[in-house]
């Protein structure tokens, strides 16, 4: 769904294709947030899934843009009402993906980008495998990962140390993903994500418009 017009993308009045769900996961600090931001800025057909979280807002974060910040009671209510496509506890806090914006975007032929952890990716795979393409971003080295976490200056030393110790557990999930990118360089990694997105959009099953298009070709129209 286009955030400005909410009009579907159409060809000859038909929705040209079903949108896809592009999941980006990585240990914190491997660069997925930067990659997501760059990709969204250049691609009008891609929207970000804004998760709900019980985590406190970090400096610089915006409610409704980075996350919807909710309390635990609201989060539990959303789970009970089945308003979340997936949800998980990551580190000390709860995170989840609201279902309605995702379904609306897919039906309108827009793609949705998810910055979620391996637990969420696994749940999406079970629930919506046909719509999913998943990418795991690896850091080039442990040292580089630590440097990136420290340079964010958003988290305390204690949180950085904790995230470093969690990183190897997260990295062990790499083999559950469709695509793996080692983020040596942001521009190179971005190019690789673009290539994946292009190929995934061209998959036959996603090009819903083709059935009628080919029929017209066969009819000589
Ligand atoms: P952060 O607190 O640094 O923003 O995110 C911590 C972790 O939670 C990251 O690995 C991020 O990908 C993951 N995360 C963010 N939103 C969601 C969500 O809706 N579902 C799941 N499963 N993980 C999420």
PDB file of C-alpha atoms and ligand atoms in Angstrom:
ATOM      1  CA  UNK A   1       0.000   0.000   0.000  1.00  0.00           C
ATOM      2  CA  UNK A   2       1.380   3.384  -0.929  1.00  0.00           C
ATOM      3  CA  UNK A   3       1.578   5.301   2.323  1.00  0.00           C
ATOM      4  CA  UNK A   4       0.437   8.470   0.542  1.00  0.00           C
ATOM      5  CA  UNK A   5      -2.302   7.235  -1.790  1.00  0.00           C
ATOM      6  CA  UNK A   6      -2.964   3.656  -0.638  1.00  0.00           C
ATOM      7  CA  UNK A   7      -3.703   2.909  -4.315  1.00  0.00           C
ATOM      8  CA  UNK A   8      -2.746  -0.544  -5.584  1.00  0.00           C
ATOM      9  CA  UNK A   9      -0.106  -0.835  -8.308  1.00  0.00           C
ATOM     10  CA  UNK A  10      -2.021  -1.815 -11.433  1.00  0.00           C
ATOM     11  CA  UNK A  11      -1.427  -2.668 -15.074  1.00  0.00           C
ATOM     12  CA  UNK A  12      -4.492  -2.326 -17.322  1.00  0.00           C
ATOM     13  CA  UNK A  13      -6.603  -1.992 -14.197  1.00  0.00           C
ATOM     14  CA  UNK A  14      -5.360  -5.259 -12.674  1.00  0.00           C
ATOM     15  CA  UNK A  15      -3.062  -5.590  -9.676  1.00  0.00           C
ATOM     16  CA  UNK A  16       0.177  -6.407 -11.489  1.00  0.00           C
ATOM     17  CA  UNK A  17       1.570  -8.811  -8.937  1.00  0.00           C
ATOM     18  CA  UNK A  18       1.202  -9.981  -5.380  1.00  0.00           C
ATOM     19  CA  UNK A  19       3.590  -8.215  -3.033  1.00  0.00           C
ATOM     20  CA  UNK A  20       6.273 -10.145  -1.228  1.00  0.00           C
ATOM     21  CA  UNK A  21       7.587 -10.170   2.303  1.00  0.00           C
ATOM     22  CA  UNK A  22      11.304  -9.469   2.490  1.00  0.00           C
ATOM     23  CA  UNK A  23      12.787 -10.392   5.856  1.00  0.00           C
ATOM     24  CA  UNK A  24      16.147  -8.985   6.894  1.00  0.00           C
ATOM     25  CA  UNK A  25      17.658 -10.512  10.020  1.00  0.00           C
ATOM     26  CA  UNK A  26      21.096 -10.208  11.590  1.00  0.00           C
ATOM     27  CA  UNK A  27      22.713  -9.827  14.954  1.00  0.00           C
ATOM     28  CA  UNK A  28      22.346  -6.244  16.237  1.00  0.00           C
ATOM     29  CA  UNK A  29      24.974  -4.050  14.656  1.00  0.00           C
ATOM     30  CA  UNK A  30      25.500  -6.047  11.454  1.00  0.00           C
ATOM     31  CA  UNK A  31      23.973  -3.256   9.398  1.00  0.00           C
ATOM     32  CA  UNK A  32      20.415  -4.305   8.630  1.00  0.00           C
ATOM     33  CA  UNK A  33      18.886  -1.064   9.902  1.00  0.00           C
ATOM     34  CA  UNK A  34      21.134   1.015   7.629  1.00  0.00           C
ATOM     35  CA  UNK A  35      20.422  -1.286   4.699  1.00  0.00           C
ATOM     36  CA  UNK A  36      16.667  -1.120   5.313  1.00  0.00           C
ATOM     37  CA  UNK A  37      16.732   2.655   5.433  1.00  0.00           C
ATOM     38  CA  UNK A  38      18.683   2.947   2.157  1.00  0.00           C
ATOM     39  CA  UNK A  39      16.483   0.449   0.385  1.00  0.00           C
ATOM     40  CA  UNK A  40      13.254   2.138   1.489  1.00  0.00           C
ATOM     41  CA  UNK A  41      14.528   5.554   0.436  1.00  0.00           C
ATOM     42  CA  UNK A  42      15.122   4.433  -3.147  1.00  0.00           C
ATOM     43  CA  UNK A  43      12.228   2.032  -3.701  1.00  0.00           C
ATOM     44  CA  UNK A  44       8.674   3.412  -3.698  1.00  0.00           C
ATOM     45  CA  UNK A  45       7.163  -0.077  -4.030  1.00  0.00           C
ATOM     46  CA  UNK A  46       8.641  -1.141  -0.711  1.00  0.00           C
ATOM     47  CA  UNK A  47       7.213  -0.278   2.681  1.00  0.00           C
ATOM     48  CA  UNK A  48       8.566  -1.030   6.129  1.00  0.00           C
ATOM     49  CA  UNK A  49       6.606  -3.123   8.563  1.00  0.00           C
ATOM     50  CA  UNK A  50       6.504  -1.083  11.768  1.00  0.00           C
ATOM     51  CA  UNK A  51       6.633  -3.494  14.692  1.00  0.00           C
ATOM     52  CA  UNK A  52       5.146  -3.036  18.117  1.00  0.00           C
ATOM     53  CA  UNK A  53       7.535  -3.387  21.028  1.00  0.00           C
ATOM     54  CA  UNK A  54       7.567  -3.177  24.800  1.00  0.00           C
ATOM     55  CA  UNK A  55      11.169  -1.884  24.675  1.00  0.00           C
ATOM     56  CA  UNK A  56      11.708   1.713  25.841  1.00  0.00           C
ATOM     57  CA  UNK A  57      12.292   4.253  23.085  1.00  0.00           C
ATOM     58  CA  UNK A  58      15.975   5.003  22.349  1.00  0.00           C
ATOM     59  CA  UNK A  59      17.198   8.552  21.776  1.00  0.00           C
ATOM     60  CA  UNK A  60      16.380   9.580  18.210  1.00  0.00           C
ATOM     61  CA  UNK A  61      13.686   6.968  17.708  1.00  0.00           C
ATOM     62  CA  UNK A  62      10.211   8.054  16.634  1.00  0.00           C
ATOM     63  CA  UNK A  63       6.958   6.411  17.677  1.00  0.00           C
ATOM     64  CA  UNK A  64       5.073   5.135  14.646  1.00  0.00           C
ATOM     65  CA  UNK A  65       8.209   5.252  12.485  1.00  0.00           C
ATOM     66  CA  UNK A  66      10.794   3.050  14.207  1.00  0.00           C
ATOM     67  CA  UNK A  67       8.309   1.166  16.348  1.00  0.00           C
ATOM     68  CA  UNK A  68       4.936   1.493  17.979  1.00  0.00           C
ATOM     69  CA  UNK A  69       5.956   1.599  21.631  1.00  0.00           C
ATOM     70  CA  UNK A  70       3.377  -0.179  23.756  1.00  0.00           C
ATOM     71  CA  UNK A  71       3.113  -1.483  27.301  1.00  0.00           C
ATOM     72  CA  UNK A  72       2.987  -5.160  28.130  1.00  0.00           C
ATOM     73  CA  UNK A  73      -0.783  -5.200  28.645  1.00  0.00           C
ATOM     74  CA  UNK A  74      -1.409  -3.732  25.181  1.00  0.00           C
ATOM     75  CA  UNK A  75       1.069  -6.172  23.655  1.00  0.00           C
ATOM     76  CA  UNK A  76      -0.612  -9.180  25.290  1.00  0.00           C
ATOM     77  CA  UNK A  77      -3.991  -7.920  24.127  1.00  0.00           C
ATOM     78  CA  UNK A  78      -2.739  -7.733  20.540  1.00  0.00           C
ATOM     79  CA  UNK A  79      -1.437 -11.310  20.810  1.00  0.00           C
ATOM     80  CA  UNK A  80      -4.755 -12.561  22.216  1.00  0.00           C
ATOM     81  CA  UNK A  81      -6.752 -10.779  19.522  1.00  0.00           C
ATOM     82  CA  UNK A  82      -4.484 -12.304  16.850  1.00  0.00           C
ATOM     83  CA  UNK A  83      -3.492  -8.862  15.621  1.00  0.00           C
ATOM     84  CA  UNK A  84       0.151  -9.911  15.254  1.00  0.00           C
ATOM     85  CA  UNK A  85       1.472 -11.971  12.361  1.00  0.00           C
ATOM     86  CA  UNK A  86       4.365 -13.112  14.538  1.00  0.00           C
ATOM     87  CA  UNK A  87       5.757 -12.151  17.911  1.00  0.00           C
ATOM     88  CA  UNK A  88       8.758 -12.995  20.030  1.00  0.00           C
ATOM     89  CA  UNK A  89      10.755 -12.066  23.097  1.00  0.00           C
ATOM     90  CA  UNK A  90      14.122 -10.710  21.965  1.00  0.00           C
ATOM     91  CA  UNK A  91      16.648  -9.908  24.701  1.00  0.00           C
ATOM     92  CA  UNK A  92      14.427  -8.522  27.494  1.00  0.00           C
ATOM     93  CA  UNK A  93      11.542  -7.180  25.469  1.00  0.00           C
ATOM     94  CA  UNK A  94       8.607  -8.273  23.345  1.00  0.00           C
ATOM     95  CA  UNK A  95       8.295  -7.503  19.656  1.00  0.00           C
ATOM     96  CA  UNK A  96       5.598  -8.254  17.113  1.00  0.00           C
ATOM     97  CA  UNK A  97       4.386  -7.545  13.576  1.00  0.00           C
ATOM     98  CA  UNK A  98       0.882  -6.082  13.151  1.00  0.00           C
ATOM     99  CA  UNK A  99      -0.958  -8.152  10.574  1.00  0.00           C
ATOM    100  CA  UNK A 100      -3.349  -5.670   8.890  1.00  0.00           C
ATOM    101  CA  UNK A 101      -0.855  -3.334   7.139  1.00  0.00           C
ATOM    102  CA  UNK A 102       1.029  -6.355   5.781  1.00  0.00           C
ATOM    103  CA  UNK A 103      -2.022  -8.054   4.275  1.00  0.00           C
ATOM    104  CA  UNK A 104      -3.227  -4.788   2.726  1.00  0.00           C
ATOM    105  CA  UNK A 105       0.167  -4.109   1.154  1.00  0.00           C
ATOM    106  CA  UNK A 106       0.564  -7.607  -0.301  1.00  0.00           C
ATOM    107  CA  UNK A 107      -2.903  -7.527  -1.870  1.00  0.00           C
ATOM    108  CA  UNK A 108      -2.141  -4.136  -3.424  1.00  0.00           C
ATOM    109  CA  UNK A 109       1.081  -5.423  -5.001  1.00  0.00           C
ATOM    110  CA  UNK A 110       3.463  -3.715  -2.611  1.00  0.00           C
ATOM    111  CA  UNK A 111       6.403  -5.379  -0.924  1.00  0.00           C
ATOM    112  CA  UNK A 112       6.963  -5.271   2.799  1.00  0.00           C
ATOM    113  CA  UNK A 113      10.343  -5.170   4.487  1.00  0.00           C
ATOM    114  CA  UNK A 114      10.740  -6.749   7.936  1.00  0.00           C
ATOM    115  CA  UNK A 115      13.564  -6.102  10.363  1.00  0.00           C
ATOM    116  CA  UNK A 116      12.827  -9.015  12.684  1.00  0.00           C
ATOM    117  CA  UNK A 117      14.777 -11.711  14.485  1.00  0.00           C
ATOM    118  CA  UNK A 118      15.102 -15.418  13.622  1.00  0.00           C
ATOM    119  CA  UNK A 119      12.105 -16.391  15.778  1.00  0.00           C
ATOM    120  CA  UNK A 120       9.878 -14.032  13.826  1.00  0.00           C
ATOM    121  CA  UNK A 121      11.346 -15.195  10.506  1.00  0.00           C
ATOM    122  CA  UNK A 122      10.593 -18.795  11.477  1.00  0.00           C
ATOM    123  CA  UNK A 123       6.973 -17.968  12.351  1.00  0.00           C
ATOM    124  CA  UNK A 124       6.490 -16.076   9.069  1.00  0.00           C
ATOM    125  CA  UNK A 125       7.901 -19.041   7.179  1.00  0.00           C
ATOM    126  CA  UNK A 126       5.324 -21.303   8.815  1.00  0.00           C
ATOM    127  CA  UNK A 127       2.449 -18.891   8.267  1.00  0.00           C
ATOM    128  CA  UNK A 128       3.254 -17.320   4.898  1.00  0.00           C
ATOM    129  CA  UNK A 129       6.018 -19.274   3.167  1.00  0.00           C
ATOM    130  CA  UNK A 130       4.816 -18.512  -0.386  1.00  0.00           C
ATOM    131  CA  UNK A 131       5.026 -14.754   0.228  1.00  0.00           C
ATOM    132  CA  UNK A 132       8.409 -14.817   1.932  1.00  0.00           C
ATOM    133  CA  UNK A 133      12.009 -14.173   0.915  1.00  0.00           C
ATOM    134  CA  UNK A 134      14.474 -14.091   3.789  1.00  0.00           C
ATOM    135  CA  UNK A 135      17.965 -12.646   4.007  1.00  0.00           C
ATOM    136  CA  UNK A 136      20.456 -13.016   6.847  1.00  0.00           C
ATOM    137  CA  UNK A 137      23.138 -10.346   7.139  1.00  0.00           C
ATOM    138  CA  UNK A 138      26.456 -11.440   8.637  1.00  0.00           C
ATOM    139  CA  UNK A 139      29.049  -8.999   9.976  1.00  0.00           C
ATOM    140  CA  UNK A 140      32.532  -9.256   8.405  1.00  0.00           C
ATOM    141  CA  UNK A 141      34.092 -10.049  11.816  1.00  0.00           C
ATOM    142  CA  UNK A 142      33.340 -10.110  15.535  1.00  0.00           C
ATOM    143  CA  UNK A 143      35.606  -7.113  16.068  1.00  0.00           C
ATOM    144  CA  UNK A 144      33.746  -5.073  13.467  1.00  0.00           C
ATOM    145  CA  UNK A 145      30.401  -6.039  15.011  1.00  0.00           C
ATOM    146  CA  UNK A 146      31.536  -4.801  18.433  1.00  0.00           C
ATOM    147  CA  UNK A 147      32.828  -1.555  16.947  1.00  0.00           C
ATOM    148  CA  UNK A 148      29.538  -0.913  15.167  1.00  0.00           C
ATOM    149  CA  UNK A 149      27.555  -1.561  18.349  1.00  0.00           C
ATOM    150  CA  UNK A 150      29.770   0.806  20.338  1.00  0.00           C
ATOM    151  CA  UNK A 151      29.683   3.539  17.720  1.00  0.00           C
ATOM    152  CA  UNK A 152      25.877   3.606  17.784  1.00  0.00           C
ATOM    153  CA  UNK A 153      26.196   5.205  21.236  1.00  0.00           C
ATOM    154  CA  UNK A 154      22.560   4.409  21.868  1.00  0.00           C
ATOM    155  CA  UNK A 155      23.058   1.578  24.303  1.00  0.00           C
ATOM    156  CA  UNK A 156      24.977   1.327  27.569  1.00  0.00           C
ATOM    157  CA  UNK A 157      28.240  -0.692  27.800  1.00  0.00           C
ATOM    158  CA  UNK A 158      26.286  -3.351  29.585  1.00  0.00           C
ATOM    159  CA  UNK A 159      23.784  -3.656  26.734  1.00  0.00           C
ATOM    160  CA  UNK A 160      26.609  -3.753  24.152  1.00  0.00           C
ATOM    161  CA  UNK A 161      28.324  -6.568  26.085  1.00  0.00           C
ATOM    162  CA  UNK A 162      25.063  -8.459  26.316  1.00  0.00           C
ATOM    163  CA  UNK A 163      24.320  -8.057  22.611  1.00  0.00           C
ATOM    164  CA  UNK A 164      27.826  -9.283  21.769  1.00  0.00           C
ATOM    165  CA  UNK A 165      27.301 -12.390  23.862  1.00  0.00           C
ATOM    166  CA  UNK A 166      23.926 -12.991  22.159  1.00  0.00           C
ATOM    167  CA  UNK A 167      25.416 -12.499  18.686  1.00  0.00           C
ATOM    168  CA  UNK A 168      26.863 -15.964  18.272  1.00  0.00           C
ATOM    169  CA  UNK A 169      23.510 -17.541  19.134  1.00  0.00           C
ATOM    170  CA  UNK A 170      21.775 -15.363  16.558  1.00  0.00           C
ATOM    171  CA  UNK A 171      24.428 -16.068  13.935  1.00  0.00           C
ATOM    172  CA  UNK A 172      23.866 -19.806  14.413  1.00  0.00           C
ATOM    173  CA  UNK A 173      20.431 -19.288  12.759  1.00  0.00           C
ATOM    174  CA  UNK A 174      21.937 -18.263   9.431  1.00  0.00           C
ATOM    175  CA  UNK A 175      21.152 -21.587   7.774  1.00  0.00           C
ATOM    176  CA  UNK A 176      17.371 -21.054   8.132  1.00  0.00           C
ATOM    177  CA  UNK A 177      17.463 -18.191   5.602  1.00  0.00           C
ATOM    178  CA  UNK A 178      17.100 -18.165   1.804  1.00  0.00           C
ATOM    179  CA  UNK A 179      19.959 -15.713   1.177  1.00  0.00           C
ATOM    180  CA  UNK A 180      23.122 -14.770   3.100  1.00  0.00           C
ATOM    181  CA  UNK A 181      24.977 -11.482   2.698  1.00  0.00           C
ATOM    182  CA  UNK A 182      28.283 -10.690   4.424  1.00  0.00           C
ATOM    183  CA  UNK A 183      28.192  -6.953   5.045  1.00  0.00           C
ATOM    184  CA  UNK A 184      31.805  -5.881   4.313  1.00  0.00           C
ATOM    185  CA  UNK A 185      30.607  -2.727   2.651  1.00  0.00           C
ATOM    186  CA  UNK A 186      27.169  -1.131   2.815  1.00  0.00           C
ATOM    187  CA  UNK A 187      26.998  -0.234  -0.912  1.00  0.00           C
ATOM    188  CA  UNK A 188      27.944  -3.781  -1.959  1.00  0.00           C
ATOM    189  CA  UNK A 189      25.476  -5.288   0.476  1.00  0.00           C
ATOM    190  CA  UNK A 190      22.748  -2.932  -0.772  1.00  0.00           C
ATOM    191  CA  UNK A 191      23.443  -3.969  -4.371  1.00  0.00           C
ATOM    192  CA  UNK A 192      23.034  -7.597  -3.339  1.00  0.00           C
ATOM    193  CA  UNK A 193      19.738  -6.942  -1.560  1.00  0.00           C
ATOM    194  CA  UNK A 194      18.498  -5.095  -4.674  1.00  0.00           C
ATOM    195  CA  UNK A 195      19.405  -8.093  -6.849  1.00  0.00           C
ATOM    196  CA  UNK A 196      17.500 -10.463  -4.547  1.00  0.00           C
ATOM    197  CA  UNK A 197      14.456  -8.190  -4.517  1.00  0.00           C
ATOM    198  CA  UNK A 198      14.442  -7.910  -8.310  1.00  0.00           C
ATOM    199  CA  UNK A 199      14.675 -11.684  -8.777  1.00  0.00           C
ATOM    200  CA  UNK A 200      12.015 -12.398  -6.160  1.00  0.00           C
ATOM    201  CA  UNK A 201       9.622  -9.913  -7.782  1.00  0.00           C
ATOM    202  CA  UNK A 202      10.011 -11.720 -11.099  1.00  0.00           C
ATOM    203  CA  UNK A 203       9.000 -15.118  -9.721  1.00  0.00           C
ATOM    204  CA  UNK A 204       6.184 -16.525 -11.796  1.00  0.00           C
ATOM    205  CA  UNK A 205       3.838 -17.153  -8.889  1.00  0.00           C
ATOM    206  CA  UNK A 206       4.046 -13.513  -7.829  1.00  0.00           C
ATOM    207  CA  UNK A 207       3.197 -12.122 -11.267  1.00  0.00           C
ATOM    208  CA  UNK A 208      -0.554 -12.565 -10.937  1.00  0.00           C
ATOM    209  CA  UNK A 209      -1.151 -10.285 -13.927  1.00  0.00           C
ATOM    210  CA  UNK A 210       0.581 -12.768 -16.259  1.00  0.00           C
ATOM    211  CA  UNK A 211      -2.297 -15.237 -16.499  1.00  0.00           C
ATOM    212  CA  UNK A 212      -4.552 -12.742 -18.271  1.00  0.00           C
ATOM    213  CA  UNK A 213      -1.650 -11.081 -20.055  1.00  0.00           C
ATOM    214  CA  UNK A 214      -0.533 -14.372 -21.625  1.00  0.00           C
ATOM    215  CA  UNK A 215      -4.132 -15.208 -22.522  1.00  0.00           C
ATOM    216  CA  UNK A 216      -4.355 -11.927 -24.412  1.00  0.00           C
ATOM    217  CA  UNK A 217      -1.047 -12.666 -26.146  1.00  0.00           C
ATOM    218  CA  UNK A 218      -2.338 -16.084 -27.200  1.00  0.00           C
ATOM    219  CA  UNK A 219      -5.536 -14.510 -28.470  1.00  0.00           C
ATOM    220  CA  UNK A 220      -3.424 -12.245 -30.631  1.00  0.00           C
ATOM    221  CA  UNK A 221      -4.444  -9.090 -28.735  1.00  0.00           C
TER     222      UNK A 221
HETATM  223  P1  LIG B   1      16.133  -3.411  18.625  1.00  0.00           P
HETATM  224  O1  LIG B   1      15.641  -3.415  20.046  1.00  0.00           O
HETATM  225  O2  LIG B   1      17.632  -3.287  18.536  1.00  0.00           O
HETATM  226  O3  LIG B   1      15.421  -2.416  17.768  1.00  0.00           O
HETATM  227  O4  LIG B   1      15.773  -4.840  18.032  1.00  0.00           O
HETATM  228  C1  LIG B   1      16.189  -6.003  18.664  1.00  0.00           C
HETATM  229  C2  LIG B   1      15.883  -7.209  17.812  1.00  0.00           C
HETATM  230  O5  LIG B   1      14.476  -7.372  17.703  1.00  0.00           O
HETATM  231  C3  LIG B   1      16.410  -7.082  16.395  1.00  0.00           C
HETATM  232  O6  LIG B   1      17.040  -8.322  16.057  1.00  0.00           O
HETATM  233  C4  LIG B   1      15.174  -6.888  15.558  1.00  0.00           C
HETATM  234  O7  LIG B   1      15.329  -7.435  14.284  1.00  0.00           O
HETATM  235  C5  LIG B   1      14.160  -7.673  16.370  1.00  0.00           C
HETATM  236  N1  LIG B   1      12.790  -7.244  16.069  1.00  0.00           N
HETATM  237  C6  LIG B   1      12.315  -5.997  15.835  1.00  0.00           C
HETATM  238  N2  LIG B   1      11.005  -6.017  15.588  1.00  0.00           N
HETATM  239  C7  LIG B   1      10.622  -7.312  15.651  1.00  0.00           C
HETATM  240  C8  LIG B   1       9.367  -7.985  15.465  1.00  0.00           C
HETATM  241  O8  LIG B   1       8.318  -7.412  15.182  1.00  0.00           O
HETATM  242  N3  LIG B   1       9.388  -9.345  15.608  1.00  0.00           N
HETATM  243  C9  LIG B   1      10.507 -10.038  15.920  1.00  0.00           C
HETATM  244  N4  LIG B   1      10.411 -11.369  16.016  1.00  0.00           N
HETATM  245  N5  LIG B   1      11.699  -9.438  16.092  1.00  0.00           N
HETATM  246  C10 LIG B   1      11.757  -8.091  15.965  1.00  0.00           C
END
